[in-house]
Tab-separated table of C-alpha atoms and ligand atoms in Angstrom:
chain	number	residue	atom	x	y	z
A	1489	UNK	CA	-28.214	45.516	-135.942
A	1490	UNK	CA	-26.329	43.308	-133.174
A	1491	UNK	CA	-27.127	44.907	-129.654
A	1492	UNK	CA	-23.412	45.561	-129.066
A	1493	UNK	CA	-23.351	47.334	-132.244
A	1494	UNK	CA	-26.534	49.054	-131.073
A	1495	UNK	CA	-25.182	50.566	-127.701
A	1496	UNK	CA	-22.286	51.749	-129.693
A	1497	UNK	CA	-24.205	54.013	-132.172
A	1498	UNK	CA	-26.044	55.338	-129.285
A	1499	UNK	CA	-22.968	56.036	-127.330
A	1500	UNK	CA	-21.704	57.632	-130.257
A	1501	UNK	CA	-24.661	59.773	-130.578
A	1502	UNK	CA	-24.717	60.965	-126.980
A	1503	UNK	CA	-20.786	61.576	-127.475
A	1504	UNK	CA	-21.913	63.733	-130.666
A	1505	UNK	CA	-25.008	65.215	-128.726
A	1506	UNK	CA	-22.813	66.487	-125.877
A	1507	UNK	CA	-19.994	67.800	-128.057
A	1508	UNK	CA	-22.386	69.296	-130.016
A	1509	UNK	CA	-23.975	71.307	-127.113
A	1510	UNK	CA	-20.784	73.446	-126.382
A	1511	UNK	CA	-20.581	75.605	-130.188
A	1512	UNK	CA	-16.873	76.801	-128.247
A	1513	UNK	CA	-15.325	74.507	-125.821
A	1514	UNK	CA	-13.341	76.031	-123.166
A	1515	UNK	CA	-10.513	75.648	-121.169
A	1516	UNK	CA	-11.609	76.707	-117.986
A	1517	UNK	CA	-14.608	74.486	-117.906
A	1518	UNK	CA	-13.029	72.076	-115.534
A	1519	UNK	CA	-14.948	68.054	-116.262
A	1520	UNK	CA	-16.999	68.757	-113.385
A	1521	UNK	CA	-18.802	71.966	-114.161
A	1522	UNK	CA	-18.569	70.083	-117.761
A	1523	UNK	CA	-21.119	67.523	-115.927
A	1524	UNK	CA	-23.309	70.039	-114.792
A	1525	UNK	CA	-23.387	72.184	-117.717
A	1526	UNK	CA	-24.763	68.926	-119.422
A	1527	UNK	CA	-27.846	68.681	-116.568
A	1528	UNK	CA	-28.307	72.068	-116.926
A	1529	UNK	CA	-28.885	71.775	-120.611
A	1530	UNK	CA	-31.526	69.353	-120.240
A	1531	UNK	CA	-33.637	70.760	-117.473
A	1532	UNK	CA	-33.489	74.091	-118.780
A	1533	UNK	CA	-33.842	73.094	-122.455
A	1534	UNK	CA	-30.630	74.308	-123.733
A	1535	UNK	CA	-29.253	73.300	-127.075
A	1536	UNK	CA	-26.194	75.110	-127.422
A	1537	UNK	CA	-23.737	77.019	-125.415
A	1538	UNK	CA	-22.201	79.744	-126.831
A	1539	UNK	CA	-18.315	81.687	-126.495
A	1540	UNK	CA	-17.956	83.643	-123.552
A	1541	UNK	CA	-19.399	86.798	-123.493
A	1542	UNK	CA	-16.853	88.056	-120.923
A	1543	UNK	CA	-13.858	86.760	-118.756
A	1544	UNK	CA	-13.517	88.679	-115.446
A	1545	UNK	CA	-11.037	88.161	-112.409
A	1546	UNK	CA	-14.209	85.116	-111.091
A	1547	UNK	CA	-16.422	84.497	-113.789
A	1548	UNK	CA	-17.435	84.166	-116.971
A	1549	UNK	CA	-20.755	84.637	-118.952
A	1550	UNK	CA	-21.943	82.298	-121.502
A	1551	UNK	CA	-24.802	83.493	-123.813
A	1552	UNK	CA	-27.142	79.498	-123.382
A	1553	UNK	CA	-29.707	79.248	-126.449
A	1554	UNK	CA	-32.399	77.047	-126.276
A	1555	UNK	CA	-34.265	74.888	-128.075
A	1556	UNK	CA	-36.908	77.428	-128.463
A	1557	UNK	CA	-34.171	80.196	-129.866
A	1558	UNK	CA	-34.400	81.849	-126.216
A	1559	UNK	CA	-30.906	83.038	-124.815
A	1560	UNK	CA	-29.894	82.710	-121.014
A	1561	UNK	CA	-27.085	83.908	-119.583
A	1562	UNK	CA	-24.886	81.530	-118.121
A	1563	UNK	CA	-21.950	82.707	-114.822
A	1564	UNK	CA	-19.292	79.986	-114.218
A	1565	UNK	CA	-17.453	81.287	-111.529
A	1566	UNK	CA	-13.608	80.005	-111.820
A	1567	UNK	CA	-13.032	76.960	-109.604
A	1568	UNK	CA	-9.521	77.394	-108.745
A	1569	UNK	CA	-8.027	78.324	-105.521
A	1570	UNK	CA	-7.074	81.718	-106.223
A	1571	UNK	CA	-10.277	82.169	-107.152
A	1572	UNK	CA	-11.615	80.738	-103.814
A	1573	UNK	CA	-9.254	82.387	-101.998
A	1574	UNK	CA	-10.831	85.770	-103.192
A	1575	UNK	CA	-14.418	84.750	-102.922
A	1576	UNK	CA	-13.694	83.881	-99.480
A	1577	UNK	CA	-12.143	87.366	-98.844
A	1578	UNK	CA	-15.231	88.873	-99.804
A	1579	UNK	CA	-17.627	86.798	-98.353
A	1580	UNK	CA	-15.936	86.959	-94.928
A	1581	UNK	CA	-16.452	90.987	-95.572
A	1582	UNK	CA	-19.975	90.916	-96.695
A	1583	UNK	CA	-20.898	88.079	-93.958
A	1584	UNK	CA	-19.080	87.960	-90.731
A	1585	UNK	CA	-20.439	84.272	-90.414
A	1586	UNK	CA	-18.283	82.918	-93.177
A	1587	UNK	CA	-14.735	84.565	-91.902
A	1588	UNK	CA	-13.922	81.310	-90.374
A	1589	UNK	CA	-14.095	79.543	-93.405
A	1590	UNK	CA	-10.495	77.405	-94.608
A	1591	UNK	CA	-10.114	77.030	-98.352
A	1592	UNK	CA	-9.693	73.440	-98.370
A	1593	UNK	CA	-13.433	73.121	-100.297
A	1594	UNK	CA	-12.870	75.401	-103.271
A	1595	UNK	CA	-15.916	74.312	-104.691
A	1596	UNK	CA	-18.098	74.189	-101.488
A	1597	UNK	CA	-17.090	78.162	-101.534
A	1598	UNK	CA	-17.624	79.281	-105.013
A	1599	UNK	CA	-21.411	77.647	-104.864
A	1600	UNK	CA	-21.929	79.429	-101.840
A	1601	UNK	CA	-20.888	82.542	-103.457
A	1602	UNK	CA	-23.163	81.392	-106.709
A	1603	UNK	CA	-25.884	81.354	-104.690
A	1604	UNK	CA	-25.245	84.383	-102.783
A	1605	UNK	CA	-25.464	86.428	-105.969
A	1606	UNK	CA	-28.783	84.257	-106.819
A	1607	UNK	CA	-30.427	85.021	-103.752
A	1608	UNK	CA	-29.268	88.917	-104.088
A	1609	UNK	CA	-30.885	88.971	-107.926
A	1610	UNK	CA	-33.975	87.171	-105.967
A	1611	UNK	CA	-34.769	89.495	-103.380
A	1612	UNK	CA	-34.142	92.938	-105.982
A	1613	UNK	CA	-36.178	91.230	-108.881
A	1614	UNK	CA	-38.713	90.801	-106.628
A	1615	UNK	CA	-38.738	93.931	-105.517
A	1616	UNK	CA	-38.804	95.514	-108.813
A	1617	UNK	CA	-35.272	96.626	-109.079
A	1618	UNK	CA	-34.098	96.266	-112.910
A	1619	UNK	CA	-32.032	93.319	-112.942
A	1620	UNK	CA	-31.825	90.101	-114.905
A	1621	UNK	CA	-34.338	87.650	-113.970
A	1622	UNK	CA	-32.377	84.660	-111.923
A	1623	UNK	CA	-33.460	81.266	-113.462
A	1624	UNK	CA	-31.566	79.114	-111.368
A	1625	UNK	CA	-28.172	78.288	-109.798
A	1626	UNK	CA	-26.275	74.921	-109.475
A	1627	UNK	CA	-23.065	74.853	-107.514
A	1628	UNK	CA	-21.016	77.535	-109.593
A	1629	UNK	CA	-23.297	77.748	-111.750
A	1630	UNK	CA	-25.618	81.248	-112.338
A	1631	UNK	CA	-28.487	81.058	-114.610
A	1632	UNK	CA	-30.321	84.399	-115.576
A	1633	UNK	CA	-31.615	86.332	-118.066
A	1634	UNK	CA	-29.764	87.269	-120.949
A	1635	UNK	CA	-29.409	91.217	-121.091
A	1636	UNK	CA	-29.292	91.601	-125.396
A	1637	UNK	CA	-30.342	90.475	-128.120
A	1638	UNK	CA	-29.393	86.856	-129.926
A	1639	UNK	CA	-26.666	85.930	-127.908
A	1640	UNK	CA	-25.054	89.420	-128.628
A	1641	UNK	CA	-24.595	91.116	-124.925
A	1642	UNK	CA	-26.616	94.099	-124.944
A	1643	UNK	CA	-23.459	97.392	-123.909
A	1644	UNK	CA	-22.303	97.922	-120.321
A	1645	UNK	CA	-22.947	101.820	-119.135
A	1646	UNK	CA	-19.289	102.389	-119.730
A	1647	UNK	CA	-19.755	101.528	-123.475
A	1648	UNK	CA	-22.805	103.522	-124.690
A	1649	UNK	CA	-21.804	106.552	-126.777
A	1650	UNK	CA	-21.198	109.690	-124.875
A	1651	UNK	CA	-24.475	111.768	-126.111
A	1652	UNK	CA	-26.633	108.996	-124.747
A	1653	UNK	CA	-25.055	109.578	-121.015
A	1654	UNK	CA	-27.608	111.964	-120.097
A	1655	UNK	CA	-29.122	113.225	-116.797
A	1656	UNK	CA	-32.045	110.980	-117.466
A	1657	UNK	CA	-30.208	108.196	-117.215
A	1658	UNK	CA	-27.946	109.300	-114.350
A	1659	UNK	CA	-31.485	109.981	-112.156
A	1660	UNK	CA	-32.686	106.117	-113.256
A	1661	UNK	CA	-29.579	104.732	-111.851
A	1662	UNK	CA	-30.304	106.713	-108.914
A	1663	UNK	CA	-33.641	105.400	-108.692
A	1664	UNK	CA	-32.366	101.890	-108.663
A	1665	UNK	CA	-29.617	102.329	-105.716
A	1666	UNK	CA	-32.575	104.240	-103.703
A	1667	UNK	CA	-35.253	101.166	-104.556
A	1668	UNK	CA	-32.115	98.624	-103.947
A	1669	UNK	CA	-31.886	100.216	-100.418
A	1670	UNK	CA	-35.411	100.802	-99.298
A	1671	UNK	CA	-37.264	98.204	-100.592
A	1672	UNK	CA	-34.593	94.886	-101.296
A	1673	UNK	CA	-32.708	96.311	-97.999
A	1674	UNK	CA	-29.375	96.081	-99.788
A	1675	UNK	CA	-26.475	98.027	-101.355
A	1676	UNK	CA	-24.832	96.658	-104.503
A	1677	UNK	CA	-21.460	97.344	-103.331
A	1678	UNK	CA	-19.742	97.149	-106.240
A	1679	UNK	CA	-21.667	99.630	-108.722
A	1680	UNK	CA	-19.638	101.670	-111.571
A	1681	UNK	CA	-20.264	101.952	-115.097
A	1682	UNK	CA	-18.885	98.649	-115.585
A	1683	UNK	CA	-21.955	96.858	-113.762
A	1684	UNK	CA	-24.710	97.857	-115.371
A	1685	UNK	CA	-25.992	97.243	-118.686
A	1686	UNK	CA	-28.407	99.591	-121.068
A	1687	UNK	CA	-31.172	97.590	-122.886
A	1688	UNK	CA	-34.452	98.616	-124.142
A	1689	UNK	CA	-33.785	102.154	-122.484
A	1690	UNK	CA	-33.711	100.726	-119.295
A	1691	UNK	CA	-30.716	100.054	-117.224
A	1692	UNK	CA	-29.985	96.590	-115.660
A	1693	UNK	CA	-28.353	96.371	-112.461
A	1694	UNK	CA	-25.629	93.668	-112.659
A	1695	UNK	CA	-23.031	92.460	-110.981
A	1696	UNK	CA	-24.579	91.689	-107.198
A	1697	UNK	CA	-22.344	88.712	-105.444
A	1698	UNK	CA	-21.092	91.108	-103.390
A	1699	UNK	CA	-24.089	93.379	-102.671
A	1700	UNK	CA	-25.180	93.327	-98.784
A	1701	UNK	CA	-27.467	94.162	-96.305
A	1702	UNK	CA	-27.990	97.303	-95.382
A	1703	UNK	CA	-27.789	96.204	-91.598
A	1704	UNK	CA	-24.013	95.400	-92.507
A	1705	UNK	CA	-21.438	97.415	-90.510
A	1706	UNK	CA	-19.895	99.132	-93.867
A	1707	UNK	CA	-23.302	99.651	-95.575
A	1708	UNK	CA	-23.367	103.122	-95.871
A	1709	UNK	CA	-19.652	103.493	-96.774
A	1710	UNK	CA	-20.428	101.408	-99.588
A	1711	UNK	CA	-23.244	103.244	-100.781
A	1712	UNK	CA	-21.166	105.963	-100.502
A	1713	UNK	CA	-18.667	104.797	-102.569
A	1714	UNK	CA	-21.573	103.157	-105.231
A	1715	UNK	CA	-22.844	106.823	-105.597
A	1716	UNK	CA	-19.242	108.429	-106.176
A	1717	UNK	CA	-18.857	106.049	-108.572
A	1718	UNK	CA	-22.065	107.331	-110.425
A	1719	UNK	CA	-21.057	110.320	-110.406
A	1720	UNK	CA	-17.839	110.362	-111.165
A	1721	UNK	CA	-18.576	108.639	-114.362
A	1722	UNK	CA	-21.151	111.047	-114.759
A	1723	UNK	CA	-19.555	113.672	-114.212
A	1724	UNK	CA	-16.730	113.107	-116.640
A	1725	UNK	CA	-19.207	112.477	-119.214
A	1726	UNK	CA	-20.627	116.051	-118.852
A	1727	UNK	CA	-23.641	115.358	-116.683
A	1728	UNK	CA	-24.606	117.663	-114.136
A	1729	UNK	CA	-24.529	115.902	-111.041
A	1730	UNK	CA	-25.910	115.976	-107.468
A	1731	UNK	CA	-23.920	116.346	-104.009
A	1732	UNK	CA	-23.385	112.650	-103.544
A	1733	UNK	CA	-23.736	113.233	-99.361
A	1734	UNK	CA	-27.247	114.732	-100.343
A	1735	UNK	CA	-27.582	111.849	-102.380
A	1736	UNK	CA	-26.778	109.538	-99.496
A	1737	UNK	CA	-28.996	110.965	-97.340
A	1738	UNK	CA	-32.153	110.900	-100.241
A	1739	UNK	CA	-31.574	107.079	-100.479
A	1740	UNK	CA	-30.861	106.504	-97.007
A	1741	UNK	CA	-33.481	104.931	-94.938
A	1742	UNK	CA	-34.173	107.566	-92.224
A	1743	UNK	CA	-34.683	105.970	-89.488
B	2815	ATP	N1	-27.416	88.747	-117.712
B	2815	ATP	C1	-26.461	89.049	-118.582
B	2815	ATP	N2	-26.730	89.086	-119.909
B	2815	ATP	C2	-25.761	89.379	-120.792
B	2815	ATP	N3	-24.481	89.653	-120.460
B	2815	ATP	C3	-24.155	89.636	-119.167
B	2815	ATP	C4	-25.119	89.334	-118.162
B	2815	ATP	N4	-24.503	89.399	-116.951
B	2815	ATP	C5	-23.221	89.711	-117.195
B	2815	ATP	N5	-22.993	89.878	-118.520
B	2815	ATP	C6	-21.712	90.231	-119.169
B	2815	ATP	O1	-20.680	89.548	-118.483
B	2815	ATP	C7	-19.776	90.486	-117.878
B	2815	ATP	C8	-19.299	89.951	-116.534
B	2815	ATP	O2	-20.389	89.782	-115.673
B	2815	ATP	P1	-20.287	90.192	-114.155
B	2815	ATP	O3	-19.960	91.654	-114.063
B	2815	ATP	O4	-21.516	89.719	-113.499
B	2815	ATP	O5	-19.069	89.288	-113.676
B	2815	ATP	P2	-17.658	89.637	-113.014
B	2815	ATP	O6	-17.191	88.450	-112.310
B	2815	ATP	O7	-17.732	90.906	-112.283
B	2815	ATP	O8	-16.742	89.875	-114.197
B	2815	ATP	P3	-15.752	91.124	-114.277
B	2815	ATP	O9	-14.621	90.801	-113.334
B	2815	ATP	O10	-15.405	91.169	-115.726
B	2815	ATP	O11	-16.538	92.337	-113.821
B	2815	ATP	C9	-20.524	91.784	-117.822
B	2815	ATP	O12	-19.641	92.874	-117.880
B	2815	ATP	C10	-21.409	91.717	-119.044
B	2815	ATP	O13	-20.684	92.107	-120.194
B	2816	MG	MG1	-18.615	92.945	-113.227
């Protein structure tokens, strides 16, 4: 085979290669995260990326398989300035240092906010709260652990049937906030039965871009409001619950 002819087939195979990596291509992958998805694939060994799991108002999750039939969970958090704009909202409120920040570097924002929630799973993974395991992160890019089975999402507290909502559970949950607080020093922030997951009857913590320190100024109103949450789902689902000021001062660090 002539060379020319030779760089061609291989060109043609890489084309092939990378198409072949995305079994759903998306719209919202802008060409740059495209770029990064594709480094991503090879230094995490992924062969395929799967339909989104999800769509939310920032992200979406992408069930990653690899060559070795593993699944990660892959969060691309939306690159456009709306999208920025909001992140930058919320980051100014969970980190004073940022409220200066101008949206003129969309991007620049979104990673920090990527990493934000890596270093968040970090710290309460390592701490033993029930989370998925953060793999790695890579401007908006999240890489974790993928909460089901197969690429099929394991179901989000909200979506479990009604006779499995029991008090059991509801005390777990409980467990996790007071663990969250007193040994990762942080409050989720945004907890409800929409942000966490039930898998191999234990329940994963999700969610945590937002989650901060417990030295914050509106720490404990957000606890509060992460607890009436709980319960109010709880509640409605038949579960006896507990005072949620009682419960505020149980997971509380006394100081
Ligand atoms: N590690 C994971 N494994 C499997 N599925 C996941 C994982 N993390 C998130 N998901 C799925 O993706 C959804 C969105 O994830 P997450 O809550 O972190 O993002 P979000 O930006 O808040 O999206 P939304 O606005 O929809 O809440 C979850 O509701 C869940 O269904
Ligand atoms: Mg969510």
């Amino acid at each position: 085979m002539k060379r020319l002819e030779c760089l061609e087939k291989r060109k043609e195979e890489k084309r092939l290669k990378d198409k072949d990596l995305f079994k759903v291509v998306d719209s919202t992958i802008d060409a740059k995260t495209f770029l990064i998805l594709q480094d991503l694939a090879r230094k995490y060994e992924i062969e395929e990326y799967w339909g989104a799991v999800s769509s939310g108002k920032e992200a979406r999750v992408y069930p990653a398989k690899t060559y070795n039939g593993n699944f990660y969970a892959v969060k691309i958090y939306y690159t456009t300035t709306s999208a920025s704009k909001r992140a930058i909202e919320r980051y100014a409120f969970s980190d004073r240092r940022f409220s200066n920040l101008k949206t003129s570097n969309t991007r620049k924002i979104i990673s920090i906010w990527a990493k934000k929630e890596f270093k968040n799973l970090s710290i309460m993974h390592d701490n033993g709260i029930i989370v998925p395991k953060p793999i790695g992160v890579r401007e908006n890019i999240l890489i974790m652990e993928f909460i089901g089975d197969n690429g099929i999402r394991a179901p989000l507290l909200k979506e479990i049937s009604k006779d499995e909502v029991s008090r059991e559970l509801y005390d777990n949950i409980l467990l996790q906030v007071e663990l969250m607080v007193k040994k990762a020093g942080l409050v989720h922030g945004d907890l409800s039965e929409y942000n966490v997951m039930i898998w191999n009857n234990k329940e994963y913590i999700i969610d945590v871009s937002q989650s901060v320190t417990i030295d914050h100024e509106n720490s404990q109103l957000l606890l509060k409001r992460d607890i009436d949450n709980i319960n109010r789902f709880f509640e409605s689902c038949g579960v006896e619950v507990d005072d949620s000021e009682e419960i505020l001062k149980r997971v509380w660090i006394s100081t």
